[in-house]
Amino acid sequence: MEFGKLEREIRIEAAPEIVFDVVSSPEHIKMWWPDDASFEPVPGGVGELVWGDRAEVASIAVVDVDPPRRFSFRWVAPDGQRPAAGNSLLVAFELEASGEGTILRLTETGWREKGWEAAVLEEAFHDHERGWDLFLPRLRSYAPTVVAR
């Protein structure tokens, strides 16, 4: 199996502008993914995603913000390091209008650049597959409940 790029595609019954807000603003992200999120949704914005009572904290750095088409960020950097090219994974949400809804394409790359040994890489990749398979359906259910700003 290839562990270079994790990809998922889902259809969401909400306009791209709404889906963009749901994947790019902390107040919406915490409704379908982590328990808390704090970051400025602008290129170069940094912050964190938190699960549980700070049981797991992931630093993130926003890379690209192109409403309502693309939002990307880096995460999973070594402890104490800011996520950047070469030390982290890049998550990109690409949005495309489809009728009255949106096709969301998620890619997560940077796996090989992490320098993990094969067993660690494989386990981390499968862990993220399981995670996105859990959280993307939550996003699909949550986005249609959001009212456009």
mmCIF file of C-alpha atoms in Angstrom:
data_model
loop_
_atom_site.group_PDB
_atom_site.id
_atom_site.type_symbol
_atom_site.label_atom_id
_atom_site.label_comp_id
_atom_site.label_asym_id
_atom_site.label_seq_id
_atom_site.Cartn_x
_atom_site.Cartn_y
_atom_site.Cartn_z
ATOM 1 C CA MET A 1 0.000 0.000 0.000
ATOM 2 C CA GLU A 2 1.125 3.536 -0.773
ATOM 3 C CA PHE A 3 1.371 5.942 2.178
ATOM 4 C CA GLY A 4 2.182 9.151 0.304
ATOM 5 C CA LYS A 5 -1.220 10.800 0.160
ATOM 6 C CA LEU A 6 -4.431 10.285 2.093
ATOM 7 C CA GLU A 7 -7.478 11.302 0.050
ATOM 8 C CA ARG A 8 -11.191 11.506 0.771
ATOM 9 C CA GLU A 9 -14.113 12.976 -1.185
ATOM 10 C CA ILE A 10 -17.608 13.664 0.114
ATOM 11 C CA ARG A 11 -20.690 15.525 -1.068
ATOM 12 C CA ILE A 12 -22.196 18.017 1.367
ATOM 13 C CA GLU A 13 -25.699 19.469 1.053
ATOM 14 C CA ALA A 14 -24.585 23.055 1.672
ATOM 15 C CA ALA A 15 -23.181 25.838 -0.502
ATOM 16 C CA PRO A 16 -19.380 26.128 -0.883
ATOM 17 C CA GLU A 17 -19.389 29.398 1.109
ATOM 18 C CA ILE A 18 -20.916 27.614 4.090
ATOM 19 C CA VAL A 19 -18.670 24.555 3.779
ATOM 20 C CA PHE A 20 -15.650 26.869 3.571
ATOM 21 C CA ASP A 21 -16.664 28.502 6.877
ATOM 22 C CA VAL A 22 -17.213 25.074 8.441
ATOM 23 C CA VAL A 23 -13.693 23.868 7.544
ATOM 24 C CA SER A 24 -11.844 27.146 8.156
ATOM 25 C CA SER A 25 -13.264 28.850 11.249
ATOM 26 C CA PRO A 26 -12.505 27.586 14.756
ATOM 27 C CA GLU A 27 -16.084 28.057 15.992
ATOM 28 C CA HIS A 28 -17.327 25.645 13.321
ATOM 29 C CA ILE A 29 -14.390 23.204 13.277
ATOM 30 C CA LYS A 30 -14.918 22.371 16.944
ATOM 31 C CA MET A 31 -18.499 21.362 16.155
ATOM 32 C CA TRP A 32 -17.397 18.408 14.005
ATOM 33 C CA TRP A 33 -13.724 17.640 14.706
ATOM 34 C CA PRO A 34 -11.739 18.625 17.835
ATOM 35 C CA ASP A 35 -13.270 19.606 21.153
ATOM 36 C CA ASP A 36 -11.700 23.058 20.834
ATOM 37 C CA ALA A 37 -9.871 25.054 18.185
ATOM 38 C CA SER A 38 -8.084 28.387 18.269
ATOM 39 C CA PHE A 39 -6.276 29.948 15.324
ATOM 40 C CA GLU A 40 -6.543 32.900 12.999
ATOM 41 C CA PRO A 41 -7.853 31.613 9.623
ATOM 42 C CA VAL A 42 -5.363 33.637 7.567
ATOM 43 C CA PRO A 43 -2.171 32.497 5.788
ATOM 44 C CA GLY A 44 0.508 32.218 8.466
ATOM 45 C CA GLY A 45 -2.049 32.029 11.282
ATOM 46 C CA VAL A 46 -1.030 29.646 14.046
ATOM 47 C CA GLY A 47 -2.951 27.976 16.833
ATOM 48 C CA GLU A 48 -4.059 24.631 18.129
ATOM 49 C CA LEU A 49 -6.643 21.900 17.979
ATOM 50 C CA VAL A 50 -7.560 20.242 21.294
ATOM 51 C CA TRP A 51 -9.210 16.894 21.999
ATOM 52 C CA GLY A 52 -10.541 15.925 25.408
ATOM 53 C CA ASP A 53 -9.547 18.014 28.402
ATOM 54 C CA ARG A 54 -6.267 18.970 26.695
ATOM 55 C CA ALA A 55 -5.436 15.246 26.523
ATOM 56 C CA GLU A 56 -4.267 15.749 22.945
ATOM 57 C CA VAL A 57 -3.168 19.105 21.537
ATOM 58 C CA ALA A 58 -2.011 19.631 17.956
ATOM 59 C CA SER A 59 -0.333 22.820 16.797
ATOM 60 C CA ILE A 60 -1.476 24.054 13.399
ATOM 61 C CA ALA A 61 -0.238 26.658 10.938
ATOM 62 C CA VAL A 62 -2.609 27.942 8.252
ATOM 63 C CA VAL A 63 -1.085 27.763 4.765
ATOM 64 C CA ASP A 64 -3.716 28.762 2.208
ATOM 65 C CA VAL A 65 -7.043 30.582 2.472
ATOM 66 C CA ASP A 66 -8.956 31.011 -0.801
ATOM 67 C CA PRO A 67 -12.679 31.367 -0.036
ATOM 68 C CA PRO A 68 -14.779 29.491 -0.969
ATOM 69 C CA ARG A 69 -12.452 27.129 -2.841
ATOM 70 C CA ARG A 70 -9.507 26.084 -0.684
ATOM 71 C CA PHE A 71 -8.331 25.992 2.919
ATOM 72 C CA SER A 72 -5.142 24.263 4.011
ATOM 73 C CA PHE A 73 -3.019 23.955 7.122
ATOM 74 C CA ARG A 74 -0.018 22.068 8.453
ATOM 75 C CA TRP A 75 -0.055 19.967 11.604
ATOM 76 C CA VAL A 76 1.612 16.954 13.294
ATOM 77 C CA ALA A 77 4.990 18.664 13.752
ATOM 78 C CA PRO A 78 7.531 17.478 16.352
ATOM 79 C CA ASP A 79 6.834 18.736 19.880
ATOM 80 C CA GLY A 80 7.916 22.325 20.334
ATOM 81 C CA GLN A 81 8.228 23.018 16.608
ATOM 82 C CA ARG A 82 5.923 25.141 14.493
ATOM 83 C CA PRO A 83 4.387 23.089 11.676
ATOM 84 C CA ALA A 84 6.239 23.887 8.434
ATOM 85 C CA ALA A 85 7.184 22.226 5.150
ATOM 86 C CA GLY A 86 9.362 19.214 5.870
ATOM 87 C CA ASN A 87 8.338 18.631 9.507
ATOM 88 C CA SER A 88 4.551 18.268 9.315
ATOM 89 C CA LEU A 89 1.560 17.024 7.380
ATOM 90 C CA LEU A 90 -0.380 19.286 5.007
ATOM 91 C CA VAL A 91 -4.189 19.028 5.055
ATOM 92 C CA ALA A 92 -6.022 20.656 2.144
ATOM 93 C CA PHE A 93 -9.761 21.035 1.715
ATOM 94 C CA GLU A 94 -10.715 21.712 -1.929
ATOM 95 C CA LEU A 95 -14.341 22.742 -2.479
ATOM 96 C CA GLU A 96 -16.322 22.614 -5.707
ATOM 97 C CA ALA A 97 -19.937 23.659 -6.227
ATOM 98 C CA SER A 98 -22.172 20.770 -7.251
ATOM 99 C CA GLY A 99 -25.799 21.748 -7.834
ATOM 100 C CA GLU A 100 -26.945 23.286 -4.554
ATOM 101 C CA GLY A 101 -24.268 21.412 -2.632
ATOM 102 C CA THR A 102 -20.511 21.046 -2.485
ATOM 103 C CA ILE A 103 -17.975 18.371 -3.326
ATOM 104 C CA LEU A 104 -15.247 18.438 -0.669
ATOM 105 C CA ARG A 105 -11.912 16.829 -1.528
ATOM 106 C CA LEU A 106 -9.540 16.323 1.363
ATOM 107 C CA THR A 107 -5.880 15.481 0.856
ATOM 108 C CA GLU A 108 -3.301 14.957 3.564
ATOM 109 C CA THR A 109 0.317 14.831 2.380
ATOM 110 C CA GLY A 110 3.831 15.039 3.785
ATOM 111 C CA TRP A 111 3.957 11.513 5.159
ATOM 112 C CA ARG A 112 7.352 10.596 3.695
ATOM 113 C CA GLU A 113 8.898 13.934 4.681
ATOM 114 C CA LYS A 114 8.261 13.121 8.339
ATOM 115 C CA GLY A 115 11.116 10.601 8.223
ATOM 116 C CA TRP A 116 9.239 8.003 10.254
ATOM 117 C CA GLU A 117 10.286 4.363 10.110
ATOM 118 C CA ALA A 118 7.953 2.188 8.009
ATOM 119 C CA ALA A 119 5.896 0.743 10.885
ATOM 120 C CA VAL A 120 5.343 4.174 12.481
ATOM 121 C CA LEU A 121 4.399 5.694 9.109
ATOM 122 C CA GLU A 122 1.913 2.903 8.384
ATOM 123 C CA GLU A 123 0.259 3.146 11.821
ATOM 124 C CA ALA A 124 0.020 6.954 11.688
ATOM 125 C CA PHE A 125 -1.425 6.831 8.163
ATOM 126 C CA HIS A 126 -4.072 4.272 9.185
ATOM 127 C CA ASP A 127 -4.842 6.288 12.344
ATOM 128 C CA HIS A 128 -5.530 9.359 10.203
ATOM 129 C CA GLU A 129 -7.621 7.310 7.765
ATOM 130 C CA ARG A 130 -9.773 6.135 10.681
ATOM 131 C CA GLY A 131 -9.960 9.690 12.026
ATOM 132 C CA TRP A 132 -11.085 11.284 8.758
ATOM 133 C CA ASP A 133 -13.556 8.430 8.213
ATOM 134 C CA LEU A 134 -15.071 9.309 11.600
ATOM 135 C CA PHE A 135 -14.992 13.106 11.380
ATOM 136 C CA LEU A 136 -15.902 13.799 7.734
ATOM 137 C CA PRO A 137 -19.418 12.335 8.145
ATOM 138 C CA ARG A 138 -19.832 14.682 11.127
ATOM 139 C CA LEU A 139 -18.834 17.594 8.887
ATOM 140 C CA ARG A 140 -21.324 16.394 6.258
ATOM 141 C CA SER A 141 -24.098 16.388 8.900
ATOM 142 C CA TYR A 142 -23.118 19.674 10.551
ATOM 143 C CA ALA A 143 -22.581 21.933 7.506
ATOM 144 C CA PRO A 144 -26.242 21.935 6.331
ATOM 145 C CA THR A 145 -27.285 23.256 9.773
ATOM 146 C CA VAL A 146 -25.123 26.387 9.418
ATOM 147 C CA VAL A 147 -26.755 29.593 8.243
ATOM 148 C CA ALA A 148 -24.781 31.697 5.758
ATOM 149 C CA ARG A 149 -23.264 34.859 7.249
#
